[in-house]
CSV table of C-alpha atoms in Angstrom, one decimal:
chain,number,residue,atom,x,y,z
A,1,MET,CA,6.3,71.5,-45.7
A,2,LEU,CA,8.3,68.0,-45.9
A,3,LYS,CA,7.9,66.2,-49.3
A,4,ILE,CA,8.3,62.5,-49.8
A,5,VAL,CA,9.1,61.1,-53.2
A,6,SER,CA,7.5,57.4,-53.4
A,7,TYR,CA,6.4,54.4,-55.0
A,8,VAL,CA,2.9,53.1,-54.2
A,9,ILE,CA,4.0,49.7,-52.7
A,10,CYS,CA,7.3,50.3,-51.1
A,11,PRO,CA,7.8,49.1,-47.5
A,12,PHE,CA,10.9,51.3,-47.0
A,13,VAL,CA,8.7,54.4,-48.0
A,14,GLN,CA,5.7,53.1,-45.6
A,15,ARG,CA,8.4,53.1,-42.4
A,16,ILE,CA,9.1,56.6,-43.3
A,17,THR,CA,5.5,58.2,-43.6
A,18,GLY,CA,4.5,55.8,-40.5
A,19,LEU,CA,7.3,57.9,-38.8
A,20,LEU,CA,6.0,60.8,-39.8
A,21,GLU,CA,2.5,60.2,-39.2
A,22,ALA,CA,3.3,58.8,-35.4
A,23,LYS,CA,5.4,62.3,-34.8
A,24,GLY,CA,2.2,64.2,-36.2
A,25,VAL,CA,4.6,66.1,-38.8
A,26,SER,CA,2.9,67.5,-41.9
A,27,TYR,CA,3.9,66.3,-45.1
A,28,GLN,CA,3.1,65.8,-49.0
A,29,ILE,CA,4.0,62.9,-51.0
A,30,GLU,CA,4.4,62.4,-54.8
A,31,TYR,CA,4.3,59.0,-56.1
A,32,ILE,CA,6.4,58.1,-59.3
A,33,SER,CA,6.9,54.8,-61.3
A,34,LEU,CA,9.9,53.6,-61.2
A,35,LYS,CA,9.7,51.7,-64.4
A,36,ASP,CA,9.7,55.2,-65.7
A,37,LYS,CA,11.9,57.6,-63.4
A,38,PRO,CA,11.4,61.1,-64.0
A,39,GLN,CA,14.8,62.9,-64.7
A,40,TRP,CA,14.0,65.3,-61.9
A,41,PHE,CA,13.7,62.3,-59.5
A,42,LEU,CA,17.4,60.6,-60.9
A,43,ASP,CA,19.0,64.5,-60.6
A,44,ILE,CA,18.2,64.1,-56.8
A,45,ALA,CA,18.4,60.5,-55.9
A,46,PRO,CA,22.1,59.1,-56.2
A,47,ASN,CA,20.7,55.5,-56.3
A,48,GLY,CA,17.6,55.8,-58.1
A,49,GLN,CA,15.4,54.6,-55.3
A,50,VAL,CA,12.7,55.6,-52.9
A,51,PRO,CA,12.2,57.0,-50.4
A,52,VAL,CA,13.5,60.7,-51.1
A,53,LEU,CA,12.6,63.2,-48.4
A,54,ILE,CA,12.8,66.8,-49.8
A,55,THR,CA,13.3,69.2,-46.6
A,56,GLU,CA,11.9,72.3,-46.2
A,57,ASP,CA,15.1,73.7,-47.2
A,58,ASN,CA,15.0,72.1,-50.6
A,59,ILE,CA,17.5,69.7,-49.5
A,60,ALA,CA,16.8,65.9,-50.9
A,61,LEU,CA,17.6,63.3,-48.6
A,62,SER,CA,18.0,59.6,-49.6
A,63,GLU,CA,18.1,56.0,-47.8
A,64,SER,CA,15.4,55.3,-45.2
A,65,ASP,CA,17.7,54.9,-42.3
A,66,ALA,CA,19.2,58.3,-43.2
A,67,ILE,CA,15.8,59.9,-43.4
A,68,ALA,CA,14.4,58.4,-40.2
A,69,GLU,CA,17.6,59.8,-38.3
A,70,TYR,CA,17.2,63.1,-39.9
A,71,LEU,CA,13.4,62.9,-38.5
A,72,ASP,CA,14.4,62.2,-35.1
A,73,ASP,CA,17.1,64.9,-35.0
A,74,GLU,CA,14.6,67.6,-36.1
A,75,TYR,CA,11.2,66.4,-34.5
A,76,PRO,CA,10.3,65.3,-31.1
A,77,LEU,CA,11.4,61.6,-30.5
A,78,LEU,CA,8.4,59.0,-30.3
A,79,ARG,CA,10.1,57.8,-27.0
A,80,PRO,CA,12.2,60.1,-25.4
A,81,GLU,CA,13.8,57.8,-22.9
A,82,VAL,CA,15.4,55.9,-26.0
A,83,ASN,CA,17.9,59.0,-26.3
A,84,LYS,CA,20.6,57.3,-24.5
A,85,SER,CA,23.5,55.5,-26.2
A,86,ALA,CA,22.5,52.0,-24.9
A,87,CYS,CA,18.9,52.1,-26.0
A,88,ARG,CA,19.7,53.9,-29.3
A,89,ALA,CA,21.9,51.1,-30.0
A,90,ARG,CA,19.3,48.5,-29.3
A,91,GLN,CA,16.6,50.4,-31.4
A,92,ARG,CA,19.2,50.7,-34.2
A,93,ALA,CA,19.4,46.9,-34.0
A,94,TRP,CA,15.8,46.0,-34.0
A,95,VAL,CA,15.1,48.2,-36.6
A,96,TYR,CA,17.4,46.7,-38.7
A,97,GLN,CA,16.1,43.4,-38.0
A,98,ALA,CA,12.7,44.7,-39.5
A,99,SER,CA,14.3,46.3,-42.7
A,100,LYS,CA,16.4,43.4,-43.7
A,101,LEU,CA,13.3,41.5,-43.9
A,102,TYR,CA,11.6,43.8,-46.0
A,103,LEU,CA,13.0,42.2,-49.5
A,104,LYS,CA,13.0,38.7,-47.7
A,105,GLN,CA,9.0,39.2,-47.2
A,106,CYS,CA,8.4,40.7,-50.8
A,107,SER,CA,10.5,37.5,-52.3
A,108,HIS,CA,8.3,35.4,-50.1
A,109,MET,CA,5.0,36.7,-51.6
A,110,GLN,CA,6.2,36.7,-54.9
A,111,SER,CA,7.1,33.0,-54.5
A,112,PRO,CA,6.1,31.4,-58.0
A,113,THR,CA,5.9,27.4,-56.6
A,114,GLN,CA,5.2,25.9,-53.3
A,115,GLN,CA,8.8,24.5,-53.0
A,116,VAL,CA,10.3,28.0,-53.2
A,117,PHE,CA,7.3,29.3,-51.0
A,118,GLU,CA,8.4,26.9,-48.5
A,119,GLU,CA,12.1,27.4,-48.9
A,120,ARG,CA,11.7,31.2,-48.4
A,121,GLN,CA,9.1,30.9,-45.6
A,122,GLU,CA,11.7,28.7,-43.6
A,123,TYR,CA,14.0,31.8,-43.7
A,124,LEU,CA,11.1,34.1,-42.4
A,125,GLN,CA,10.3,31.7,-39.8
A,126,ASN,CA,13.7,31.4,-38.2
A,127,GLN,CA,13.8,35.4,-38.4
A,128,PHE,CA,10.5,35.6,-36.5
A,129,ALA,CA,11.7,32.8,-34.0
A,130,LYS,CA,14.1,35.3,-32.5
A,131,VAL,CA,11.4,37.8,-32.1
A,132,GLU,CA,9.2,35.5,-30.6
A,133,SER,CA,11.7,34.5,-27.9
A,134,PHE,CA,12.7,38.1,-27.1
A,135,LEU,CA,8.9,38.8,-26.5
A,136,LYS,CA,8.5,36.2,-24.0
A,137,ASP,CA,10.3,38.1,-21.7
A,138,HIS,CA,8.2,41.3,-22.5
A,139,THR,CA,4.4,40.4,-22.4
A,140,ASP,CA,3.4,43.6,-20.3
A,141,SER,CA,3.3,46.0,-22.8
A,142,GLN,CA,1.1,46.7,-25.8
A,143,TYR,CA,3.9,47.7,-28.2
A,144,PHE,CA,7.8,46.9,-28.2
A,145,CYS,CA,8.6,47.0,-24.8
A,146,ALA,CA,6.4,50.0,-24.1
A,147,ASN,CA,2.9,51.2,-24.1
A,148,VAL,CA,3.4,53.8,-26.4
A,149,ILE,CA,4.3,53.7,-30.1
A,150,GLY,CA,8.4,53.9,-31.0
A,151,ASN,CA,10.5,53.5,-33.8
A,152,ILE,CA,10.8,49.7,-33.7
A,153,ASP,CA,7.5,49.3,-34.0
A,154,ILE,CA,7.1,51.8,-37.0
A,155,ALA,CA,10.0,49.8,-38.6
A,156,TRP,CA,7.7,46.8,-38.2
A,157,LEU,CA,4.7,48.4,-39.5
A,158,PRO,CA,5.6,47.5,-43.2
A,159,LEU,CA,5.7,43.9,-42.6
A,160,PHE,CA,2.9,43.5,-40.2
A,161,HIS,CA,0.6,45.6,-42.8
A,162,ARG,CA,1.7,43.1,-45.6
A,163,ALA,CA,1.1,40.0,-43.5
A,164,ALA,CA,-2.4,41.2,-42.7
A,165,LEU,CA,-3.2,41.9,-46.5
A,166,VAL,CA,-1.9,38.5,-47.4
A,167,GLN,CA,-4.3,36.8,-44.5
A,168,LYS,CA,-7.4,38.7,-45.6
A,169,HIS,CA,-6.9,37.7,-49.3
A,170,THR,CA,-5.5,34.1,-49.2
A,171,GLY,CA,-6.0,32.8,-45.7
A,172,MET,CA,-2.3,32.4,-45.1
A,173,ARG,CA,-1.2,33.5,-41.9
A,174,LEU,CA,2.4,34.2,-41.8
A,175,PHE,CA,2.7,34.6,-37.9
A,176,GLU,CA,0.7,31.4,-37.1
A,177,ASN,CA,3.5,29.6,-35.1
A,178,PHE,CA,4.3,32.8,-33.4
A,179,PRO,CA,1.6,34.0,-30.8
A,180,LEU,CA,3.2,36.9,-29.2
A,181,LEU,CA,4.7,38.4,-32.5
A,182,GLN,CA,1.0,38.1,-33.8
A,183,THR,CA,-0.2,40.0,-30.9
A,184,TRP,CA,2.2,42.7,-31.4
A,185,ALA,CA,1.5,43.0,-34.9
A,186,ASP,CA,-2.5,43.1,-34.2
A,187,ASN,CA,-1.7,45.9,-31.7
A,188,ILE,CA,0.3,48.0,-34.5
A,189,MET,CA,-2.5,47.3,-36.9
A,190,ALA,CA,-5.1,48.4,-34.6
A,191,THR,CA,-3.7,52.1,-34.4
A,192,GLY,CA,-4.9,52.5,-38.3
A,193,LEU,CA,-1.6,53.7,-38.9
A,194,ALA,CA,-1.2,51.2,-41.8
A,195,GLU,CA,-4.0,52.8,-43.6
A,196,LYS,CA,-2.6,56.5,-43.1
A,197,THR,CA,0.4,55.6,-44.5
A,198,VAL,CA,-0.3,54.4,-47.8
A,199,HIS,CA,-2.0,55.7,-50.9
A,200,ASP,CA,-5.7,54.9,-51.3
A,201,SER,CA,-4.9,52.3,-54.0
A,202,PHE,CA,-2.1,50.4,-52.2
A,203,GLU,CA,-4.5,47.4,-51.4
A,204,ALA,CA,-5.6,47.1,-54.8
A,205,ARG,CA,-2.1,47.5,-56.5
A,206,PHE,CA,-0.6,45.3,-53.6
A,207,VAL,CA,-3.0,42.4,-54.7
A,208,ASN,CA,-2.5,42.8,-58.3
A,209,PHE,CA,1.6,42.6,-57.9
A,210,TYR,CA,1.8,40.1,-55.2
A,211,LEU,CA,-1.4,38.2,-55.3
A,212,SER,CA,-1.7,37.6,-59.0
A,213,ASP,CA,-2.0,34.0,-60.8
A,214,LYS,CA,1.6,34.2,-61.2
A,215,THR,CA,2.3,33.8,-57.5
A,216,TYR,CA,2.0,30.6,-55.3
A,217,LEU,CA,-0.2,32.7,-53.0
A,218,GLY,CA,-2.5,34.5,-55.2
A,219,SER,CA,-2.9,31.0,-57.6
A,220,GLY,CA,-5.1,29.7,-54.8
A,221,ASN,CA,-3.1,27.1,-53.5
A,222,LYS,CA,-2.7,28.9,-49.9
A,223,ARG,CA,-6.3,29.0,-49.8
A,224,ASN,CA,-6.9,25.2,-49.7
A,225,ASN,CA,-3.8,24.6,-47.8
A,226,GLN,CA,-3.6,26.9,-45.0
A,227,SER,CA,-1.0,25.2,-42.8
A,228,CYS,CA,2.2,27.0,-42.5
A,229,ASN,CA,4.0,24.2,-40.4
A,230,THR,CA,6.3,23.4,-43.3
A,231,SER,CA,9.1,25.0,-43.2
A,232,SER,CA,15.8,38.8,-55.5
A,233,THR,CA,12.5,39.7,-56.2
A,234,SER,CA,12.3,43.7,-55.8
A,235,CYS,CA,9.2,44.7,-54.0
A,236,CYS,CA,9.5,48.2,-55.4
A,237,ALA,CA,9.0,46.8,-59.1
């Protein structure tokens, strides 16, 4: 059986567990502390980062992009029609668009002051505006350009999950100005994949780390000022 080495609140890991869940591939998962990495992990992870996937042949793979590529090579594609060069290239571009925002979203959630929060939010909103513009021409599908889950949807799952938790606990709506993006996020969250791809303690750990009194969001300021119209921290710490 495949094995994933993970840290509880790392979005890069959730992308991989999401892909495994969507493909229906059995796997086991072991969680480590990134503040006290075991030697066996350092021996198999060249960059000392999660996720690491250990194959059934006991080969350790690192980097989420490489792991996702391996899973697509070894297991049925979520959307077989993507197995064409142009489609694969577009898929990689949109997956990259998501993954490059993981750390940006983490930094945004950890902003210590309103000024820093708004500065980081402006960057995110500029990126979300590009997605919203694309989705305007693709409003006839439940997910990203299709009515079945694909790799692009899975790549955006960590962003959508974290945005949903922030809204639940603070009232701040990250996609308030982007109705099509919000609908896409709602559709992905409605699948139940988010809960299946994280540890049972994920929400509590997430709130403790990102929504503590040390952050602008966690201090309660956003609950009293929910307008989001005004325009590097690790997320695996």
